Short mmCIF file of C-alpha atoms in Angstrom, two decimals:
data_model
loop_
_atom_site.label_atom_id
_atom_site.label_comp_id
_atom_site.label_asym_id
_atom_site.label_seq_id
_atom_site.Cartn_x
_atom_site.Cartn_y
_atom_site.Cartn_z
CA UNK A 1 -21.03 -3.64 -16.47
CA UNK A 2 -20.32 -0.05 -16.09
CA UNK A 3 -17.80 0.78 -13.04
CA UNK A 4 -17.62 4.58 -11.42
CA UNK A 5 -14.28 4.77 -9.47
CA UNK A 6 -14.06 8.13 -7.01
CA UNK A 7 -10.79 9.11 -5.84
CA UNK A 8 -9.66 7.60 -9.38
CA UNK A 9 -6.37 9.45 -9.56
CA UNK A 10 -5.12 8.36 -5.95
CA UNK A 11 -2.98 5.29 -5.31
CA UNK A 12 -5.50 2.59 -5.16
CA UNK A 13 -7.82 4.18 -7.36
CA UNK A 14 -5.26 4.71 -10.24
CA UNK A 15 -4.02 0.72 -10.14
CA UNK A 16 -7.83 -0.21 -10.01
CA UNK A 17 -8.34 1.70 -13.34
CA UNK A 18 -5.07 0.60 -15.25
CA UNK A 19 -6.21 -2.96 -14.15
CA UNK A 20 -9.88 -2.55 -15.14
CA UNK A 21 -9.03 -1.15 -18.48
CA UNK A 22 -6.47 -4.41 -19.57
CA UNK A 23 -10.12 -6.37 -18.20
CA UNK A 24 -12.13 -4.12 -20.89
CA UNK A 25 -10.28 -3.99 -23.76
CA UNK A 26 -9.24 -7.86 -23.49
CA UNK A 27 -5.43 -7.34 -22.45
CA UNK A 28 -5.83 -9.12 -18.88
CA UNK A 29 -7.89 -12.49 -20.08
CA UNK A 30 -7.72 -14.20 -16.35
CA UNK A 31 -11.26 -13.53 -15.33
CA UNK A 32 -13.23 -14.07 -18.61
CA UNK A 33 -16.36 -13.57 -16.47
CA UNK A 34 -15.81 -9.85 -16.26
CA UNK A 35 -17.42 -8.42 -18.69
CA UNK A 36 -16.34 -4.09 -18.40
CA UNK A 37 -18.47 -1.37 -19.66
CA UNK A 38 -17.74 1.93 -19.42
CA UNK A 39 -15.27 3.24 -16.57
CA UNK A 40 -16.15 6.12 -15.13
CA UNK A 41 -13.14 7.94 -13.17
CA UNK A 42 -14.47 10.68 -10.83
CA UNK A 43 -12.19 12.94 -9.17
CA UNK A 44 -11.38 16.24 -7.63
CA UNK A 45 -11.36 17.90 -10.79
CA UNK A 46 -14.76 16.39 -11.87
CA UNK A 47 -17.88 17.76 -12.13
CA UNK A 48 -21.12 17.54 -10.06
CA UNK A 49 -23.04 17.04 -13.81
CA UNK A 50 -20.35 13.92 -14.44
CA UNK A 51 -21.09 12.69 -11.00
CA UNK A 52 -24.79 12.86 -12.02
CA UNK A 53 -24.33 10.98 -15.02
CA UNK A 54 -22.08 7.91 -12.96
CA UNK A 55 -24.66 7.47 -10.64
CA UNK A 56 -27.40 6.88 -13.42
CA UNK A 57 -25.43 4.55 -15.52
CA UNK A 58 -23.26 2.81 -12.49
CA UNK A 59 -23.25 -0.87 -12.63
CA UNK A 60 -20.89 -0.86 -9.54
CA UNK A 61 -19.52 1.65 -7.42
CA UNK A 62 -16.01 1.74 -5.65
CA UNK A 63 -16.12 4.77 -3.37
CA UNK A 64 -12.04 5.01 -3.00
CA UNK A 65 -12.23 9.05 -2.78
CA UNK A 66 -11.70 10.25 0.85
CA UNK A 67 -9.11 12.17 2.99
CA UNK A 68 -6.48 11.52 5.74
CA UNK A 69 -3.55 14.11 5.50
CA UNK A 70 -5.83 17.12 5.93
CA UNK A 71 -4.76 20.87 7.01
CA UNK A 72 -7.59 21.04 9.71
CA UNK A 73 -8.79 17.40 11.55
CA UNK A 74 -12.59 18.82 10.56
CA UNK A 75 -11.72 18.30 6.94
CA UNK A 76 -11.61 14.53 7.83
CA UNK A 77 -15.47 14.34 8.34
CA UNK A 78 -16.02 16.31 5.18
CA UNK A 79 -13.81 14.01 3.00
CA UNK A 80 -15.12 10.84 4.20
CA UNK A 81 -18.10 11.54 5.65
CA UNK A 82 -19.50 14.49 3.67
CA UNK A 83 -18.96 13.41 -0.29
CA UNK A 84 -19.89 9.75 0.98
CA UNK A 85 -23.29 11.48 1.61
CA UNK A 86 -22.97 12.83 -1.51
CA UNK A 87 -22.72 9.84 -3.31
CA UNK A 88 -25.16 7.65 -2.09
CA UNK A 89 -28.06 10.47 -1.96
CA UNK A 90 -26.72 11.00 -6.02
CA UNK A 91 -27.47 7.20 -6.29
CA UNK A 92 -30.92 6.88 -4.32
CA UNK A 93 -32.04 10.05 -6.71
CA UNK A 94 -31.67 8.36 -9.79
CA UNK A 95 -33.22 4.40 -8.02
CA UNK A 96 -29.28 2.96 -8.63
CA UNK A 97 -28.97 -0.28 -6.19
CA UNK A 98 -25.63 -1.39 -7.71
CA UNK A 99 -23.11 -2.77 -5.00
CA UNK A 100 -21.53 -0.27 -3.61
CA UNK A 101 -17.78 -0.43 -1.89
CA UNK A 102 -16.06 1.52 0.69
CA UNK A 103 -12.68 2.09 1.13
CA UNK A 104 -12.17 2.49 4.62
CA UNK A 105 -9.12 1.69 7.43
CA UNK A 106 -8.53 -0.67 10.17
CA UNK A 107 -8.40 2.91 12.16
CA UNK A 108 -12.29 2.82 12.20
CA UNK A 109 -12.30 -0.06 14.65
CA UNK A 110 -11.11 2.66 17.15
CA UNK A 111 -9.27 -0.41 18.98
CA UNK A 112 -6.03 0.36 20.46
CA UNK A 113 -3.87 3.33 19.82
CA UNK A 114 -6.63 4.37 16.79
CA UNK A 115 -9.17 4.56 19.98
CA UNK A 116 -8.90 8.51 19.77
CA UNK A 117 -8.38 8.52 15.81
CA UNK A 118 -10.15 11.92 14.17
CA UNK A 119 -9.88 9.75 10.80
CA UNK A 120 -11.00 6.73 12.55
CA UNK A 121 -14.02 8.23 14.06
CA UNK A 122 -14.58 9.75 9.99
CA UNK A 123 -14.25 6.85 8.78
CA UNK A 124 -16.19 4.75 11.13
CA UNK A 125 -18.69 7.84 10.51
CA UNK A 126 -18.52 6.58 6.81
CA UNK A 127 -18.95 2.85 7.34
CA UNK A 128 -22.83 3.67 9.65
CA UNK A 129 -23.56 5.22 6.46
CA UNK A 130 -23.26 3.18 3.86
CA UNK A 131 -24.57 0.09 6.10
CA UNK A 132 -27.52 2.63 6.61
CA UNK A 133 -27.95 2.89 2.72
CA UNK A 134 -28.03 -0.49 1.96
CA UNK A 135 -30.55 -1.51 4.96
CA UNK A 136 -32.68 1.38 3.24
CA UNK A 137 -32.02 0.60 -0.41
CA UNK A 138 -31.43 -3.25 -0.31
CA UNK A 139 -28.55 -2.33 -2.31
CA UNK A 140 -25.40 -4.97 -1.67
CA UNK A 141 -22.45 -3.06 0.29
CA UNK A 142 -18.84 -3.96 0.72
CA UNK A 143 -17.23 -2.66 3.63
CA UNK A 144 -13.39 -2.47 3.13
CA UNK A 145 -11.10 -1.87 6.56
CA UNK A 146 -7.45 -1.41 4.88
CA UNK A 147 -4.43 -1.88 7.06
CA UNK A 148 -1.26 0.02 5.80
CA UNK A 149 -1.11 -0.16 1.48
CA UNK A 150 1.95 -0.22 0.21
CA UNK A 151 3.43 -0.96 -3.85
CA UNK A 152 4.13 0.60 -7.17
CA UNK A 153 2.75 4.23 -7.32
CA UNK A 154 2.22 5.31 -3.35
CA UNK A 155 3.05 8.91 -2.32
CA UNK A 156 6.12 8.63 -0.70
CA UNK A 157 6.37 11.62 2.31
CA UNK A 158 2.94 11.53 2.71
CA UNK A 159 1.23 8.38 4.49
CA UNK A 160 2.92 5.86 4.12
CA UNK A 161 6.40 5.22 5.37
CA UNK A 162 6.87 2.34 3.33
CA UNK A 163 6.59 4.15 0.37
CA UNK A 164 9.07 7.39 1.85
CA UNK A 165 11.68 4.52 2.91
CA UNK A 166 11.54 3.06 -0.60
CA UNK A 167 11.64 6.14 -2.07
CA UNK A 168 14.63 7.78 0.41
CA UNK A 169 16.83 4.56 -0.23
CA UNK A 170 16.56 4.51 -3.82
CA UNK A 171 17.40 7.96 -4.04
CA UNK A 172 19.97 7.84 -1.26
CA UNK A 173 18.62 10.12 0.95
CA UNK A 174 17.98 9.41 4.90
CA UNK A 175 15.82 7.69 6.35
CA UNK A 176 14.63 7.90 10.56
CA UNK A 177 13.33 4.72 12.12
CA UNK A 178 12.99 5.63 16.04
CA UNK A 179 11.79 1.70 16.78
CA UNK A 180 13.10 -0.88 14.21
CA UNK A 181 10.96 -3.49 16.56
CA UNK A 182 7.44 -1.75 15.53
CA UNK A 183 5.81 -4.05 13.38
CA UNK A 184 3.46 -3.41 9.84
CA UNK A 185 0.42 -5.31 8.53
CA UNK A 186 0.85 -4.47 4.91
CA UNK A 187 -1.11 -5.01 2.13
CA UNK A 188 0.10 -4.66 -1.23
CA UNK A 189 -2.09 -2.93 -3.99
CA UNK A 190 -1.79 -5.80 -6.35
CA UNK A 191 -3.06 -8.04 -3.85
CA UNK A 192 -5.92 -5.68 -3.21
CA UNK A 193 -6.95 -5.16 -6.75
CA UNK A 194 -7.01 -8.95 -6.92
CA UNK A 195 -9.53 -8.57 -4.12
CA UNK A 196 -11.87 -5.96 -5.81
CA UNK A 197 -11.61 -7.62 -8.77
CA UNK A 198 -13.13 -10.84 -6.61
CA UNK A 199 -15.73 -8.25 -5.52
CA UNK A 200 -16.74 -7.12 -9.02
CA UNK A 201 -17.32 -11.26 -9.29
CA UNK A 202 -19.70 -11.22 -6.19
CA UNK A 203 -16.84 -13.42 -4.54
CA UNK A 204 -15.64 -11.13 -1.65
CA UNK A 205 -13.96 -12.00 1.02
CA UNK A 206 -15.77 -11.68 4.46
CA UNK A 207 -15.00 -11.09 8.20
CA UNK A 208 -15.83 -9.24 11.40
CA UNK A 209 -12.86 -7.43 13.36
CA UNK A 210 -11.75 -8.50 17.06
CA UNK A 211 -9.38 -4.97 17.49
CA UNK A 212 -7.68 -4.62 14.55
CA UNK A 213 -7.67 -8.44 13.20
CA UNK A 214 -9.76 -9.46 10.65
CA UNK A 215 -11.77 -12.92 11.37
CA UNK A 216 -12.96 -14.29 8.48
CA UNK A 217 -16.52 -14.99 8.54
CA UNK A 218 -18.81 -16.14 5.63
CA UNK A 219 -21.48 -13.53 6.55
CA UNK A 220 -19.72 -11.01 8.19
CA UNK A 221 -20.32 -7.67 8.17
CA UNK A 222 -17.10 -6.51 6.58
CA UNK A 223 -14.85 -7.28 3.67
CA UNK A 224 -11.13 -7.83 3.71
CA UNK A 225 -8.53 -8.80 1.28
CA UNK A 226 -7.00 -11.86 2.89
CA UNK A 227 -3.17 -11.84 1.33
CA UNK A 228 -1.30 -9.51 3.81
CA UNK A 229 2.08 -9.82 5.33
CA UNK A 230 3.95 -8.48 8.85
CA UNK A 231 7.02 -7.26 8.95
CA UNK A 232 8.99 -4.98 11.32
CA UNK A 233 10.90 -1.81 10.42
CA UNK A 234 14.05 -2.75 10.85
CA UNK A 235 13.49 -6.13 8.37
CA UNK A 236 11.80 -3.27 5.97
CA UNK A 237 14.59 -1.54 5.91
CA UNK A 238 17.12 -4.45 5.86
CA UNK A 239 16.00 -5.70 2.91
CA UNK A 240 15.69 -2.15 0.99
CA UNK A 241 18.98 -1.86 2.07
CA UNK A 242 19.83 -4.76 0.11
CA UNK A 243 18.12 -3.99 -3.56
CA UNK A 244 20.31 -0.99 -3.06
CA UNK A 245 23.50 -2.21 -2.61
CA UNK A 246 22.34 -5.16 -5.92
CA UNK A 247 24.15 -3.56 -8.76
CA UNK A 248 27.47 -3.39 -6.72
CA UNK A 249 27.02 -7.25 -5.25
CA UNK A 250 25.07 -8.42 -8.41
CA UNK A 251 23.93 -10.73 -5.50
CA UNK A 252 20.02 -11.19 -5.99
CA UNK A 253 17.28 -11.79 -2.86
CA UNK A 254 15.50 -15.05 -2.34
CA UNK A 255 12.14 -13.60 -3.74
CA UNK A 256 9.72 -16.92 -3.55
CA UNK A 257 6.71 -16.65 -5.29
CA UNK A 258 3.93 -14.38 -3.26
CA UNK A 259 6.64 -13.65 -0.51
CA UNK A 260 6.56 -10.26 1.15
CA UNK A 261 10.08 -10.12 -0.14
CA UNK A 262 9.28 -10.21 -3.98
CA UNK A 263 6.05 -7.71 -3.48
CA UNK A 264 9.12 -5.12 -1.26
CA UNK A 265 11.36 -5.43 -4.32
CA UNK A 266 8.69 -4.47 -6.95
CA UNK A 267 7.99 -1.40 -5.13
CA UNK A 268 11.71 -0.34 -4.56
CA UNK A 269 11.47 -0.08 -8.28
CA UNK A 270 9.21 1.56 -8.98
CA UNK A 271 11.24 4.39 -7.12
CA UNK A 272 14.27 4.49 -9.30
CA UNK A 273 15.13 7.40 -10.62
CA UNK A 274 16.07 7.33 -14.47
CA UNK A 275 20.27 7.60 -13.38
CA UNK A 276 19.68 4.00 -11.60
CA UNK A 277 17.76 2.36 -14.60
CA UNK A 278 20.91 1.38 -15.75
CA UNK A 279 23.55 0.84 -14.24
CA UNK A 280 27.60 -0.44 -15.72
CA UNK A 281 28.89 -3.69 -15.53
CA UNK A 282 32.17 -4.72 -14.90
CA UNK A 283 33.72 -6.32 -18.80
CA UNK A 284 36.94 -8.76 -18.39
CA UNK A 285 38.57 -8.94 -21.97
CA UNK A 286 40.71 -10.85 -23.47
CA UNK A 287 41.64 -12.39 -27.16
CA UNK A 288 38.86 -14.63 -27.00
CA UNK A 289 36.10 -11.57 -26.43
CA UNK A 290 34.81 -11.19 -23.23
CA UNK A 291 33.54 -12.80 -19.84
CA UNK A 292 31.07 -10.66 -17.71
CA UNK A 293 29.40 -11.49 -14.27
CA UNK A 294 25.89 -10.74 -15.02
CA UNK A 295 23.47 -11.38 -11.84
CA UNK A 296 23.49 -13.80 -8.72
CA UNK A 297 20.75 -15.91 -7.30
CA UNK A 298 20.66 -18.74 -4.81
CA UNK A 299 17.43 -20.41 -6.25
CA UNK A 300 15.01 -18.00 -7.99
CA UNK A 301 14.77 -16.12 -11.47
CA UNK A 302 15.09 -17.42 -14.74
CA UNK A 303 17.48 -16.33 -17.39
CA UNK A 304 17.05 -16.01 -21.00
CA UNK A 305 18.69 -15.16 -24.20
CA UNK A 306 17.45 -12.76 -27.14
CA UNK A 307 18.05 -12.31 -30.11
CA UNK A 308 16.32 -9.74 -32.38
CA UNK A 309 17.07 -9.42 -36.37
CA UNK A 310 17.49 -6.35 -37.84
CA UNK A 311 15.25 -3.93 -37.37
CA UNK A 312 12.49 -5.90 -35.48
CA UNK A 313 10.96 -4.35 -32.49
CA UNK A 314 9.88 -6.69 -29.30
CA UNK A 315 7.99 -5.57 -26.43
CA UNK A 316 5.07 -3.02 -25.97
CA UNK A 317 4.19 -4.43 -22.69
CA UNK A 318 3.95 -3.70 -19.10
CA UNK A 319 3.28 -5.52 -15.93
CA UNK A 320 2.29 -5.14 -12.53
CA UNK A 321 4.61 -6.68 -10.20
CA UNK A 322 6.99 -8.48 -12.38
CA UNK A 323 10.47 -6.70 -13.15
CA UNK A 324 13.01 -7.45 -15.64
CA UNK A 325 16.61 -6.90 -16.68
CA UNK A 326 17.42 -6.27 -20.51
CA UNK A 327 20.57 -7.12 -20.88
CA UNK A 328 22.43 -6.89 -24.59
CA UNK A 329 25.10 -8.24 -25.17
CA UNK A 330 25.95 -8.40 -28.68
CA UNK A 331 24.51 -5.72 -31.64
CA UNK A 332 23.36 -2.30 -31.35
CA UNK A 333 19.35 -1.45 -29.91
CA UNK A 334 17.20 0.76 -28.45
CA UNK A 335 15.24 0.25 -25.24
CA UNK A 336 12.11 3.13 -24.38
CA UNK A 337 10.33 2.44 -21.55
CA UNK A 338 7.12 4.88 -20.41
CA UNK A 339 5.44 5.04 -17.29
CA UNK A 340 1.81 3.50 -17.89
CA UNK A 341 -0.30 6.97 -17.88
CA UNK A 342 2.30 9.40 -18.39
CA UNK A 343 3.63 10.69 -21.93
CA UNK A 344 7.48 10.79 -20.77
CA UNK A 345 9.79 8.09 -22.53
CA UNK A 346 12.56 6.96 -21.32
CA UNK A 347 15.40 5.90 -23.72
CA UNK A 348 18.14 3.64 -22.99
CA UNK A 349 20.82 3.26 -26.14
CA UNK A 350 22.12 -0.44 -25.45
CA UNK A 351 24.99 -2.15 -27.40
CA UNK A 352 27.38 -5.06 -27.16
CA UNK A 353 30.03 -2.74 -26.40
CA UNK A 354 29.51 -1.13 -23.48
CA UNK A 355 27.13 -4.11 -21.27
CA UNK A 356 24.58 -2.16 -19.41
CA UNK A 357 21.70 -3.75 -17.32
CA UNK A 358 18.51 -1.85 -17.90
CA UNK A 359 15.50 -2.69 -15.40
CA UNK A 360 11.94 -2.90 -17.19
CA UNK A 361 10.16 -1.28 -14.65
CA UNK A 362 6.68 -2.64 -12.81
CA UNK A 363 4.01 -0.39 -14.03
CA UNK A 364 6.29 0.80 -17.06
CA UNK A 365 5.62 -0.30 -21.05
CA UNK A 366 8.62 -1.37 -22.25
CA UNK A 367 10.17 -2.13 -25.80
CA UNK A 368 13.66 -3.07 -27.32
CA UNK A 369 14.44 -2.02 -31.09
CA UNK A 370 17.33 -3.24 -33.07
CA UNK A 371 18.87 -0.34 -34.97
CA UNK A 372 21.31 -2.39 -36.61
CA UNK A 373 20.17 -3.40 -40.63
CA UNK A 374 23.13 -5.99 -40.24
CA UNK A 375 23.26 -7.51 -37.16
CA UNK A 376 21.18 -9.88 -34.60
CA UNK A 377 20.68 -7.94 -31.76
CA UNK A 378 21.23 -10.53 -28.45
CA UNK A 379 20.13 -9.79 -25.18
CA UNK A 380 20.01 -11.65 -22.24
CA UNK A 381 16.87 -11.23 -20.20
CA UNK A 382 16.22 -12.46 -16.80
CA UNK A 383 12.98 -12.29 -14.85
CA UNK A 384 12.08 -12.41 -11.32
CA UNK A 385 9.71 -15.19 -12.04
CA UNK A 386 8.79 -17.96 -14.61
CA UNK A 387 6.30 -17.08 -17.43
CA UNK A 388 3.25 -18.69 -15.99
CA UNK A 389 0.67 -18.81 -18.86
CA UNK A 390 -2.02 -18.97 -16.82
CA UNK A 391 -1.10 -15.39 -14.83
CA UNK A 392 1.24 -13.75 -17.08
CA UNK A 393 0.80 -10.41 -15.99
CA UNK A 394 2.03 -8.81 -19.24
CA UNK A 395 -0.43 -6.53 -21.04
CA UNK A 396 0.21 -4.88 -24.43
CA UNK A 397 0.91 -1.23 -24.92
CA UNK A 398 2.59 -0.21 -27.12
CA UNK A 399 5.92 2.72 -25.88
#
């Protein structure tokens, strides 16, 4: 099946790719019923002739491409109204019924506060659309009404406070929260390219709206990904407040498996600048060697121990919302890390003698090299999760 993404390089469209491509090339094995074609990524920067071509060859279309920080409130309509049109005349031209999917917000319900929303009304605009297509077409349409998106990649400063709060704290800079009490439906990418993924397997998830809740419904008119979580401000904040003071109290979080807690922490990482990557720990010597305080946890993580002979390299992975420490502890090695899509490596010299912790970063390929031609390299490794072999979420790239 051939996919065309629009909006490809924004937030949700850039995890969708990354995640399609470990489906295509055999990396990601947990849905052996995908079977991925070509992907076509359609931007900004593309070309009305490459739009052309998608359309023709499309097996499925998600439509992520829109607007909602524009200079003028007109540009709203235009962005999600406008290239919408675009699209689906581009598909009826060339007789494409491939499901089609929408990105669109909770704002279009107009419920509430959203009641006099300029992007609500674009989006809603949007939605009238595409159910008009596929009453005209008979093509299959998926209706998406996101609450607030949050995890690894979002634009901090932009729309989504999440993101600028996670971004702020990690690189201690202030934050304003004028009602701590105001509480978020969030919904964390990984959990929504789970859902699209579903899609892609004709097993969406269905509802109709009352306000702003989504009611799941077998045959409803909308889709919805159904993992979300609430939280207010003020816990939001609490808890980034928390993963920032970590490498001084070497005290880890509960973070139980699928909590809104574990998801938080994996984006706070992905913030870090390269100065907090690694960060000193505290050596006690004596005659007998040494004794270091590594990390704390009430009841979660697992630790490990590696050791690498000489010159092997281990690694060339990356994963989506599991994080790692790298800790050596004995020998002399190299750790690169590079953020998935970027050319930039990172490069972390790591040795026995001074103890660093380095974090393998969510969204980041990592490796670790032993430079020695003498001596085991040992590192102990912890993770915020055990391996499950059945959802590893570790795909092979090499640094």
């Amino acid at each position: 099946m051939n996919i065309l993404v629009t909006g490809a390089k924004g937030f949700v469209g850039r995890n969708l790719v990354e995640n399609l491509k470990t489906l295509c090339d055999g990396r990601n094995r947990t849905r052996p019923n995908l079977q991925i074609g070509e992907i076509y990524e359609y931007d900004l920067d593309s070309t009305p002739e490459e739009l052309e071509e998608y359309c023709a060859k499309a097996g499925f279309v998600f439509n992520l491409a829109g607007v909602n920080r524009p200079k003028d409130p007109a540009e709203f309509r235009q962005g999600n109204f406008g290239f919408a049109s675009t699209l689906l005349e581009t598909l009826k031209r060339h007789g494409n019924t491939c499901p089609v999917m929408l990105s669109s917000s909770i704002q279009a319900t107009l419920a509430g506060r959203f009641g006099t929303s300029e992007y609500g009304l674009s989006k809603r605009d949007g939605e009238e659309l595409f159910f008009q297509y596929g009453a005209e077409t008979g093509a299959k349409v998926l209706v998406y009404r996101f609450p607030n998106l949050a995890g690894k990649w979002v634009r901090p400063n932009y729309n989504s406070a999440v993101g600028t709060f996670c971004n702020n704290i990690a690189n201690d800079l202030p934050i304003t929260v004028n009602d701590p009490s105001v509480e978020l439906e969030l919904l964390f990418i990984d959990d929504l390219v789970e859902e699209m993924l579903d899609a892609l397997e004709g097993r969406e998830h269905r509802c109709e709206f009352n306000g702003v809740e989504a009611v799941s419904t077998s045959n409803g008119r909308y889709c919805y990904a159904p993992v979300t979580h609430k939280a207010t401000l003020g816990r939001i904040v609490e808890l980034l407040k928390q993963f920032h003071e970590q490498p001084q109290t070497l005290m880890m979080p509960a973070i139980p498996a699928g909590s809104f807690e574990k998801k938080l922490y994996s984006m706070y990482l992905s913030y870090l600048p390269k100065e907090k990557i690694a960060f000193d720990l505290k050596m006690n010597c004596d005659a007998r060697g040494s004794f270091t305080e590594l990390l704390k946890t009430a009841e979660h993580g697992q630790f490990s121990v590696n050791i690498s002979r000489p010159g092997i390299t281990k690694g060339q992975h990356w994963h989506n919302c599991k994080w790692e420490f790298f800790i050596v502890v004995s020998g002399h090695g190299l750790i690169q890390e590079r953020k998935i899509g970027t050319d930039e490596v990172l490069e972390f010299e790591v040795s026995g003698e001074k103890i660093q912790a380095v974090h393998m970063l969510p969204g980041y390929t990592h490796n670790i090299i032993n430079l020695s031609q003498t001596e085991n390299l040992v590192t102990l490794m912890w993770a915020n999760e055990p391996f499950d072999p059945s959802h590893p979420d570790t795909f092979f790239e090499p640094v």
